[in-house]
Coordinates of C-alpha atoms in Angstrom, one line a residue:
Chain P
M168 CA 7.5 11.6 34.8
S169 CA 4.5 9.1 34.4
A170 CA 4.0 6.8 31.1
L171 CA 1.2 9.2 30.0
Q172 CA 3.6 12.2 29.9
W173 CA 6.0 10.2 27.8
V174 CA 3.7 9.0 25.4
F175 CA 2.5 12.9 25.1
I176 CA 6.0 14.1 24.8
I177 CA 6.7 11.5 22.0
A178 CA 3.5 12.2 20.2
S179 CA 3.9 15.8 20.1
L180 CA 7.4 15.5 18.8
I181 CA 6.2 13.1 16.0
T182 CA 3.2 15.6 15.2
V183 CA 5.7 18.5 15.2
G184 CA 8.0 16.7 13.1
A185 CA 6.0 15.4 10.7
A186 CA 4.4 18.9 10.3
V187 CA 7.7 20.4 9.6
M188 CA 8.4 17.6 7.0
M189 CA 5.0 18.5 5.2
V190 CA 6.1 21.6 4.5
A191 CA 9.7 20.7 3.6
S192 CA 9.1 17.7 1.4
H193 CA 10.0 17.5 -2.1
R194 CA 6.8 15.7 -3.7
M195 CA 3.4 16.6 -3.2
M196 CA 2.6 12.9 -2.3
H197 CA 5.0 12.8 0.6
A198 CA 3.8 16.1 2.0
A199 CA 0.1 14.4 2.0
L200 CA 1.6 11.4 3.9
W201 CA 3.6 13.7 6.4
L202 CA 0.3 15.3 6.9
A203 CA -1.6 12.1 7.5
V204 CA 1.3 11.4 10.4
A205 CA 0.7 14.9 11.8
L206 CA -3.1 14.1 11.9
L207 CA -2.3 10.7 13.3
G208 CA 0.1 12.2 16.1
V209 CA -2.9 14.7 17.2
A210 CA -5.4 11.6 17.5
V211 CA -3.0 10.2 19.7
I212 CA -2.9 13.3 22.1
F213 CA -6.6 13.2 22.3
V214 CA -6.3 9.7 23.5
T215 CA -3.9 10.6 26.2
L216 CA -6.5 13.2 27.4
E217 CA -9.2 10.4 27.5
A218 CA -10.9 12.1 24.5
S219 CA -11.7 8.6 22.8
F220 CA -14.5 10.2 20.7
F221 CA -12.5 12.8 19.3
A222 CA -9.6 10.7 18.6
V223 CA -11.7 8.4 16.6
V224 CA -13.5 11.3 14.8
Q225 CA -10.1 12.9 14.3
L226 CA -9.2 9.6 12.3
L227 CA -12.3 9.1 10.5
V228 CA -13.0 12.7 9.2
Y229 CA -9.4 14.3 8.7
I230 CA -7.5 11.1 7.6
G231 CA -10.1 9.0 6.3
A232 CA -12.0 11.4 4.4
I233 CA -10.3 15.1 3.8
L234 CA -6.8 13.7 3.5
I235 CA -8.2 11.0 1.0
L236 CA -9.7 13.7 -1.2
I237 CA -6.2 15.7 -1.2
V238 CA -4.5 12.4 -2.3
F239 CA -7.1 11.7 -4.5
A240 CA -6.5 15.4 -6.4
I241 CA -2.6 14.6 -6.1
M242 CA -2.8 11.3 -8.1
L243 CA -5.0 13.4 -10.7
T244 CA -2.5 16.0 -11.3
Q245 CA -0.2 15.5 -14.0
R246 CA 3.4 16.1 -12.5
S247 CA 2.5 14.5 -9.4
T248 CA 5.6 12.1 -9.3
E249 CA 8.3 14.7 -9.9
A250 CA 10.1 16.5 -7.6
G251 CA 9.4 20.1 -6.8
S252 CA 11.6 22.8 -5.5
R253 CA 12.5 22.2 -2.0
L254 CA 11.4 25.5 -0.3
N255 CA 10.2 29.0 -1.8
S256 CA 12.1 32.0 -1.0
L257 CA 10.0 33.5 1.3
A258 CA 10.1 30.0 3.6
W259 CA 12.3 31.6 6.1
G260 CA 10.6 34.7 6.7
A261 CA 7.7 32.7 7.1
A262 CA 9.2 30.6 9.7
G263 CA 10.5 33.6 11.4
V264 CA 6.6 35.0 11.7
A265 CA 5.2 31.8 12.8
G266 CA 8.1 31.4 15.3
V267 CA 7.1 34.9 16.9
I268 CA 3.5 33.9 16.9
W269 CA 4.2 30.6 18.7
T270 CA 6.4 32.4 21.4
A271 CA 3.6 35.1 22.1
L272 CA 1.1 32.3 22.3
T273 CA 2.9 30.1 24.5
Y274 CA 3.8 33.3 26.9
V275 CA 0.3 34.0 26.7
F276 CA -0.9 30.5 27.8
I277 CA 1.7 30.4 30.4
R278 CA 0.6 33.5 32.2
W279 CA -3.1 32.5 31.9
V280 CA -4.5 31.5 35.1
V281 CA -6.2 28.2 33.9
S282 CA -2.7 26.5 33.0
G283 CA -2.1 26.1 36.6
T284 CA -5.3 24.1 37.3
P285 CA -4.6 20.5 37.8
M286 CA -6.2 18.4 35.6
Q287 CA -9.5 16.6 36.9
E288 CA -9.5 12.5 37.0
L289 CA -12.6 11.3 35.3
G290 CA -14.6 8.4 36.9
A291 CA -14.7 5.0 34.6
S292 CA -18.5 5.7 34.4
F293 CA -18.1 9.1 32.8
D294 CA -19.5 8.7 29.5
D295 CA -18.3 11.7 27.2
V296 CA -20.5 10.4 24.0
V297 CA -23.7 10.6 26.1
L298 CA -23.1 14.2 27.0
L299 CA -21.7 15.4 23.6
G300 CA -24.9 13.7 22.1
K301 CA -27.4 15.4 24.2
A302 CA -25.5 18.7 23.6
L303 CA -25.8 18.6 20.1
V304 CA -29.4 18.3 19.8
D305 CA -30.2 20.4 23.0
A306 CA -31.3 23.8 22.3
E307 CA -29.5 25.1 25.6
G308 CA -26.4 23.4 24.2
F309 CA -25.0 23.4 20.7
A310 CA -28.1 22.7 18.3
V311 CA -28.1 26.0 16.8
P312 CA -24.2 26.1 15.9
F313 CA -24.9 22.4 14.6
E314 CA -27.7 23.2 12.3
V315 CA -25.7 26.2 11.0
A316 CA -23.0 24.1 10.4
S317 CA -25.1 21.3 8.5
V318 CA -26.6 24.1 6.2
L319 CA -23.0 25.3 5.1
L320 CA -22.3 21.6 4.4
L321 CA -25.2 21.6 2.2
A322 CA -24.5 24.5 0.5
A323 CA -21.0 23.4 -0.3
L324 CA -22.5 20.1 -1.8
I325 CA -25.1 22.0 -3.6
G326 CA -22.5 24.3 -5.1
A327 CA -20.5 21.4 -5.9
V328 CA -23.3 19.7 -7.8
Y329 CA -24.0 23.1 -9.6
I330 CA -20.5 23.1 -10.7
A331 CA -20.0 19.3 -12.2
F332 CA -23.8 19.7 -13.5
E333 CA -23.5 19.0 -17.2
R334 CA -25.6 21.7 -18.8
K335 CA -27.4 20.9 -22.0
G336 CA -27.4 23.1 -24.9
E337 CA -24.3 25.0 -24.2
G338 CA -21.7 22.4 -25.8
S339 CA -19.2 20.8 -23.5
Chain H
M161 CA -2.1 -0.7 36.0
D162 CA -0.9 -4.0 37.5
A163 CA 1.5 -6.2 35.3
G164 CA -0.9 -9.2 35.3
L165 CA -3.2 -7.0 33.5
F166 CA -0.4 -5.6 31.1
W167 CA 0.6 -9.3 30.2
E168 CA -2.8 -10.1 29.9
W169 CA -3.2 -7.4 27.0
V170 CA -0.2 -8.7 25.2
I171 CA -1.3 -12.2 25.3
K172 CA -4.8 -11.5 23.8
S173 CA -3.1 -9.1 21.4
L174 CA -1.1 -12.1 20.3
I175 CA -3.6 -14.2 20.1
I176 CA -5.6 -12.2 17.8
V177 CA -2.9 -11.5 15.5
L178 CA -2.1 -15.1 15.2
M179 CA -5.7 -16.2 14.7
L180 CA -6.0 -13.7 12.1
T181 CA -3.0 -14.9 10.2
A182 CA -3.9 -18.5 10.5
G183 CA -7.3 -17.6 9.8
F184 CA -5.8 -15.9 6.3
A185 CA -3.8 -19.2 5.4
Y186 CA -6.9 -21.2 5.9
A187 CA -9.2 -19.1 4.2
T188 CA -7.2 -19.3 1.0
L189 CA -7.4 -22.9 1.3
Y190 CA -11.2 -22.9 2.1
E191 CA -12.1 -20.8 -0.7
R192 CA -10.1 -22.7 -3.4
R193 CA -11.9 -25.8 -2.5
V194 CA -15.2 -24.4 -2.0
I195 CA -15.0 -22.9 -5.7
A196 CA -13.4 -26.1 -6.8
R197 CA -16.7 -28.0 -5.7
I198 CA -18.7 -25.5 -6.9
Q199 CA -17.0 -25.9 -10.3
V200 CA -17.0 -29.6 -10.2
R201 CA -13.4 -29.8 -9.8
I202 CA -11.5 -31.3 -6.6
G203 CA -9.2 -28.3 -5.9
P204 CA -5.6 -28.6 -4.2
N205 CA -5.5 -31.8 -2.0
R206 CA -2.1 -33.0 -2.6
A207 CA 0.2 -31.2 0.3
G208 CA -1.0 -33.1 3.4
P209 CA -4.0 -34.6 4.3
F210 CA -7.1 -32.9 2.4
G211 CA -4.5 -30.5 1.3
L212 CA -4.0 -29.0 4.6
L213 CA -0.5 -28.2 4.4
Q214 CA -1.1 -26.2 1.1
P215 CA -1.1 -22.5 2.5
V216 CA 2.1 -23.5 4.0
A217 CA 3.4 -24.6 0.6
D218 CA 2.1 -21.4 -1.0
G219 CA 3.9 -19.4 2.0
I220 CA 7.2 -21.0 1.2
K221 CA 6.9 -20.4 -2.5
L222 CA 6.0 -17.0 -2.2
I223 CA 9.1 -16.2 0.0
F224 CA 11.7 -17.6 -2.7
K225 CA 9.9 -15.4 -5.2
E226 CA 12.1 -12.5 -6.6
E227 CA 11.2 -9.3 -5.2
L228 CA 11.0 -6.5 -8.0
T229 CA 11.1 -2.9 -7.7
P230 CA 9.9 -0.9 -10.9
A231 CA 12.8 1.5 -11.6
G232 CA 10.2 4.7 -11.8
A233 CA 8.7 3.7 -8.5
D234 CA 8.7 5.6 -5.4
K235 CA 10.8 3.4 -3.5
V236 CA 9.6 4.4 0.0
L237 CA 5.9 4.3 -0.6
F238 CA 6.2 1.2 -2.9
F239 CA 7.4 -0.5 0.2
L240 CA 5.4 1.1 2.8
A241 CA 2.0 0.3 0.8
P242 CA 2.0 -3.2 1.7
I243 CA 2.5 -2.5 5.2
I244 CA 0.1 0.4 5.3
T245 CA -2.6 -2.3 3.8
V246 CA -2.1 -4.9 6.5
L247 CA -1.9 -3.1 9.7
P248 CA -5.6 -1.6 9.7
S249 CA -6.7 -5.2 8.9
L250 CA -4.7 -6.7 11.9
V251 CA -6.0 -4.0 14.3
I252 CA -9.8 -3.7 13.3
T253 CA -10.9 -6.4 15.3
A254 CA -9.3 -5.4 18.2
V255 CA -12.9 -4.1 19.6
V256 CA -14.7 -7.3 18.4
P257 CA -15.6 -9.5 21.5
W258 CA -15.2 -13.5 21.0
G259 CA -17.1 -14.1 24.5
D260 CA -17.8 -13.0 27.9
T261 CA -15.9 -13.7 30.9
V262 CA -13.9 -17.2 31.5
V263 CA -12.0 -18.1 34.9
I264 CA -8.2 -19.6 34.1
G265 CA -6.4 -20.4 37.3
G266 CA -8.7 -18.3 39.6
R267 CA -8.0 -15.0 37.4
V268 CA -11.1 -13.5 35.7
I269 CA -10.4 -13.1 31.9
R270 CA -12.3 -11.3 29.7
L271 CA -12.8 -13.0 26.2
Y272 CA -12.2 -9.4 24.5
L273 CA -9.4 -7.1 24.2
T274 CA -11.0 -4.0 24.9
D275 CA -14.6 -2.6 25.3
I276 CA -14.4 1.2 24.4
N277 CA -17.6 3.2 24.1
V278 CA -17.0 4.2 20.8
G279 CA -16.3 0.4 19.4
I280 CA -18.3 1.3 16.2
L281 CA -16.5 4.3 15.6
Y282 CA -13.1 2.9 15.9
I283 CA -14.3 0.3 13.3
L284 CA -15.3 3.0 10.8
A285 CA -12.2 4.9 11.5
V286 CA -9.8 2.0 11.1
A287 CA -11.6 0.9 7.6
S288 CA -11.5 4.4 6.4
I289 CA -7.7 4.3 6.7
S290 CA -7.2 0.9 4.7
V291 CA -7.7 2.8 1.7
Y292 CA -4.3 4.3 2.0
G293 CA -2.3 1.3 1.2
I294 CA -4.1 0.7 -2.1
V295 CA -4.1 4.0 -3.3
L296 CA -0.3 4.2 -2.3
A297 CA 0.4 1.1 -4.0
G298 CA -1.2 2.2 -7.4
W299 CA 0.5 5.6 -7.2
A300 CA 4.1 4.6 -6.4
S301 CA 4.3 1.5 -8.8
N302 CA 4.6 4.2 -11.4
N303 CA 2.3 2.1 -13.8
K304 CA -0.8 3.2 -15.3
Y305 CA -2.9 0.1 -14.8
A306 CA -1.8 0.0 -11.4
L307 CA -2.6 3.8 -11.2
L308 CA -6.3 3.2 -12.3
G309 CA -6.7 0.4 -10.0
G310 CA -5.7 2.6 -7.4
L311 CA -8.0 5.4 -8.3
R312 CA -11.1 3.1 -8.9
S313 CA -10.8 1.7 -5.4
T314 CA -10.4 4.9 -3.5
A315 CA -13.7 6.2 -5.2
Q316 CA -15.5 2.8 -4.6
M317 CA -14.3 2.3 -1.0
I318 CA -15.1 6.2 -0.2
S319 CA -18.5 5.5 -2.0
Y320 CA -19.6 2.6 0.0
E321 CA -18.1 3.6 3.5
L322 CA -21.2 6.1 3.4
A323 CA -23.5 2.8 3.0
L324 CA -21.5 1.0 5.2
G325 CA -21.5 3.6 8.3
L326 CA -25.5 4.1 7.8
S327 CA -25.9 0.4 8.1
F328 CA -24.2 0.6 11.5
V329 CA -26.8 3.1 12.7
G330 CA -29.7 0.5 12.8
P331 CA -28.0 -1.7 15.5
I332 CA -26.5 1.3 17.3
L333 CA -30.2 2.6 17.7
L334 CA -31.7 -0.5 18.6
A335 CA -28.9 -1.3 21.3
G336 CA -28.7 2.2 22.4
S337 CA -24.9 2.1 22.6
L338 CA -21.7 2.5 20.3
S339 CA -20.1 -0.5 22.1
L340 CA -20.0 -4.0 20.6
M341 CA -20.6 -5.6 23.9
D342 CA -23.6 -3.8 24.5
I343 CA -25.1 -4.5 21.0
I344 CA -24.3 -8.1 21.3
N345 CA -25.6 -8.1 25.0
A346 CA -28.8 -6.7 23.3
Q347 CA -29.2 -9.5 20.9
K348 CA -29.4 -12.0 23.5
H349 CA -33.3 -13.1 22.4
L350 CA -33.5 -12.1 19.1
W351 CA -30.9 -11.6 16.3
F352 CA -30.9 -8.0 15.0
V353 CA -31.0 -9.3 11.2
V354 CA -34.6 -10.2 12.2
L355 CA -35.2 -6.4 13.3
Q356 CA -33.1 -4.9 10.8
P357 CA -33.1 -6.9 7.7
A358 CA -32.5 -3.7 5.3
A359 CA -29.3 -2.6 7.3
F360 CA -28.2 -6.3 7.3
L361 CA -28.2 -6.4 3.5
L362 CA -27.0 -2.7 3.3
Y363 CA -23.7 -4.2 5.6
F364 CA -23.3 -7.1 3.5
L365 CA -23.1 -5.5 0.2
A366 CA -21.1 -2.4 1.5
S367 CA -18.4 -4.8 2.9
L368 CA -18.1 -6.8 -0.2
A369 CA -17.3 -3.5 -1.7
E370 CA -15.1 -2.7 1.1
V371 CA -12.9 -5.6 1.0
N372 CA -13.0 -5.5 -2.6
R373 CA -14.7 -8.7 -3.3
A374 CA -16.4 -10.1 -6.3
P375 CA -18.8 -9.0 -7.5
F376 CA -17.1 -5.6 -6.4
D377 CA -13.3 -6.6 -7.3
M378 CA -13.1 -3.5 -9.7
P379 CA -9.7 -2.1 -8.6
E380 CA -8.1 -5.6 -9.7
A381 CA -10.3 -6.4 -12.8
E382 CA -7.8 -8.7 -14.4
Q383 CA -9.2 -8.3 -17.9
E384 CA -9.1 -4.5 -18.0
L385 CA -6.1 -3.7 -15.5
T386 CA -4.1 -6.7 -15.3
A387 CA -4.2 -6.9 -11.8
G388 CA -4.8 -3.2 -10.7
Y389 CA -3.1 -2.0 -7.9
H390 CA -0.7 -4.8 -7.0
A391 CA 0.1 -5.2 -10.8
E392 CA 4.1 -4.4 -9.8
Y393 CA 4.1 -6.5 -6.8
S394 CA 6.2 -9.6 -6.3
G395 CA 6.9 -12.1 -3.8
M396 CA 6.2 -11.4 -0.1
K397 CA 5.0 -7.9 -0.8
F398 CA 2.4 -9.4 -3.1
A399 CA 1.8 -11.8 -0.2
L400 CA 1.0 -9.1 2.1
F401 CA -1.9 -7.6 -0.1
F402 CA -3.2 -11.1 -0.2
M403 CA -3.2 -11.3 3.4
A404 CA -4.8 -8.0 3.7
E405 CA -7.8 -9.0 1.8
Y406 CA -8.3 -12.3 3.5
I407 CA -7.6 -10.9 6.8
K408 CA -10.3 -8.0 5.9
M409 CA -12.7 -10.7 4.7
I410 CA -12.5 -12.7 8.4
A411 CA -12.7 -9.2 10.0
V412 CA -15.6 -7.9 8.0
A413 CA -17.3 -11.4 8.8
M414 CA -16.4 -11.2 12.2
I415 CA -18.2 -7.6 12.6
G416 CA -21.1 -8.3 10.6
A417 CA -21.8 -11.4 12.8
S418 CA -21.4 -9.6 16.1
L419 CA -23.7 -6.5 14.8
F420 CA -26.4 -8.7 13.2
L421 CA -26.1 -12.5 13.9
G422 CA -25.7 -12.0 17.6
G423 CA -21.8 -12.5 17.9
F424 CA -20.6 -15.2 20.2
M425 CA -24.2 -15.6 21.8
G426 CA -25.9 -18.8 21.2
P427 CA -27.6 -21.8 23.5
F428 CA -25.8 -22.5 26.8
V429 CA -23.3 -19.7 26.3
D430 CA -24.4 -18.4 29.7
R431 CA -23.3 -21.8 31.4
F432 CA -20.2 -22.7 29.4
P433 CA -18.6 -19.8 28.7
W434 CA -15.9 -21.2 26.2
L435 CA -18.9 -21.9 23.8
G436 CA -18.7 -18.3 23.1
P437 CA -15.5 -18.5 20.4
V438 CA -16.8 -21.4 19.2
Y439 CA -20.4 -19.7 17.9
L440 CA -18.2 -16.7 16.7
F441 CA -15.9 -19.0 14.6
L442 CA -19.0 -21.0 13.1
K443 CA -20.9 -18.0 12.3
V444 CA -17.7 -16.4 10.4
A445 CA -17.2 -19.6 8.9
V446 CA -20.6 -19.2 7.3
W447 CA -20.2 -15.7 6.5
L448 CA -17.1 -16.6 4.2
F449 CA -18.6 -19.4 2.7
V450 CA -21.4 -17.0 1.4
M451 CA -18.6 -14.7 0.3
I452 CA -16.8 -17.4 -1.7
W453 CA -20.2 -18.6 -3.1
L454 CA -21.1 -15.3 -4.3
R455 CA -17.4 -14.8 -6.1
A456 CA -17.8 -18.2 -7.6
T457 CA -21.7 -17.2 -8.9
L458 CA -21.8 -13.7 -9.7
P459 CA -20.3 -11.9 -12.6
R460 CA -18.0 -8.3 -11.9
I461 CA -20.5 -5.5 -12.0
R462 CA -19.7 -2.6 -14.5
Y463 CA -17.9 0.4 -12.7
D464 CA -20.9 3.2 -13.5
R465 CA -23.3 0.6 -12.4
L466 CA -21.1 0.2 -9.2
M467 CA -21.3 3.8 -8.6
Q468 CA -25.2 3.9 -9.3
L469 CA -25.7 1.1 -7.0
G470 CA -23.6 2.6 -4.4
W471 CA -24.9 6.4 -4.4
K472 CA -28.7 6.0 -5.8
V473 CA -29.7 2.8 -4.1
M474 CA -27.9 1.9 -1.1
F475 CA -27.1 5.6 0.3
P476 CA -31.1 6.4 0.3
L477 CA -31.8 3.0 1.4
G478 CA -29.5 3.6 4.4
L479 CA -30.8 7.0 5.1
L480 CA -34.7 5.6 5.0
N481 CA -33.5 3.1 7.1
A482 CA -31.9 5.3 9.7
V483 CA -35.1 7.5 9.9
V484 CA -37.4 4.5 10.1
T485 CA -35.6 2.8 13.0
A486 CA -35.1 6.0 14.8
F487 CA -38.9 6.4 14.6
V488 CA -39.8 3.3 15.6
V489 CA -37.2 3.4 18.6
V490 CA -38.9 6.4 19.7
L491 CA -42.5 5.1 19.6
V492 CA -42.0 1.9 20.8
G493 CA -40.1 3.6 23.7
G494 CA -36.7 2.1 23.4

């Protein structure tokens, strides 16, 4: 096996292991940090696929922004330092369902014709950032989904401001 | 990949780490001497000539200090937090070039570790991770002052990351690339600080807030929070936080110099490529001097004012600067 495949195997093992630890850990803060490790593992897998832009965005958006908000929320909760119960009573059932879905998906992917196609070597001059940038503003590309996503985020932003806004005359 | 290239990378990474740690040691001395001069004192001058061995003495003292772990602390996280703080500050400068290429023993060596096409995004991503160390230190200490310091720093760093990211947009648009090497090459004749004064100012202020330096050193405000997130830390663990702060100062100065002050560019650098690292070093030294000067001059800004400045002044200014720059670049036909 090539070094790249070893990196992929190690990164995916760490990712899956961290995801399991996230579900199983006692404390919320530890769960959040295991989630960070899992997301970091996904970023490493992006790097092995030569998608450096996605790797960096994975770090920037998921670990740098979303997870920080989760950690922030946990820090503000009262009982964040106490150890909670380990697993809830439905955990084994849920694990069984997840296992069945995983097996089914793996079966579908193995049978899928695309999985037999070898990966193409991209030239050194191939610049995925330029292509992605153009696709995001091109009407033929993803201009409409991109704008719809920004409208959705704007709506969420306005909603958050509305909830947080202090209305006068209603008391506190 | 040949073995020579592998060893070249290893050696370059070692040089970066060693230079940053040595830079940290002497940045502390630099700061103490400069602040002493500003306050009409002399500063540390006993250990070695001009006090040059002072950082060594400080290091030895900190190694022999007792390590304390608070009884209610989360032991694992308390141990991990200083390490998580130091690592991003050591890896962030991997994409900053110190020069073009030189020839050593018939082998062409590029004076940068790597030149990835998303260099600037890499910097932003690593900078966003560095929040974790401080947050975790504050939370794991199980101390209300430390927790408040951690919360404050999270809010501050998230708010100023926006302005930091927007200040990068100006140079990116002018150079038409996300790679730091391309941005520096685009400044061969004119530094971007002339074309992008607003972005430069935004970067400077936001980077001060990102590294928690005065006047934005709210997370460790001594009068209100005793020492903020590192209140419970002692010995080498405290030294790691200290190290992270100073290495981040150097990294921020290196990135700023590359984005706005032409990086390693300077007179005769085409003919003598070894001048590149020298120019970069000089620019970083001047940048650090300004940071230290500000700390000696300005009082700490109040917390609500800090948030107002970040969200109501710097963020709109950054957006406006990005829009205006984009229009001008399209009109000029860049």
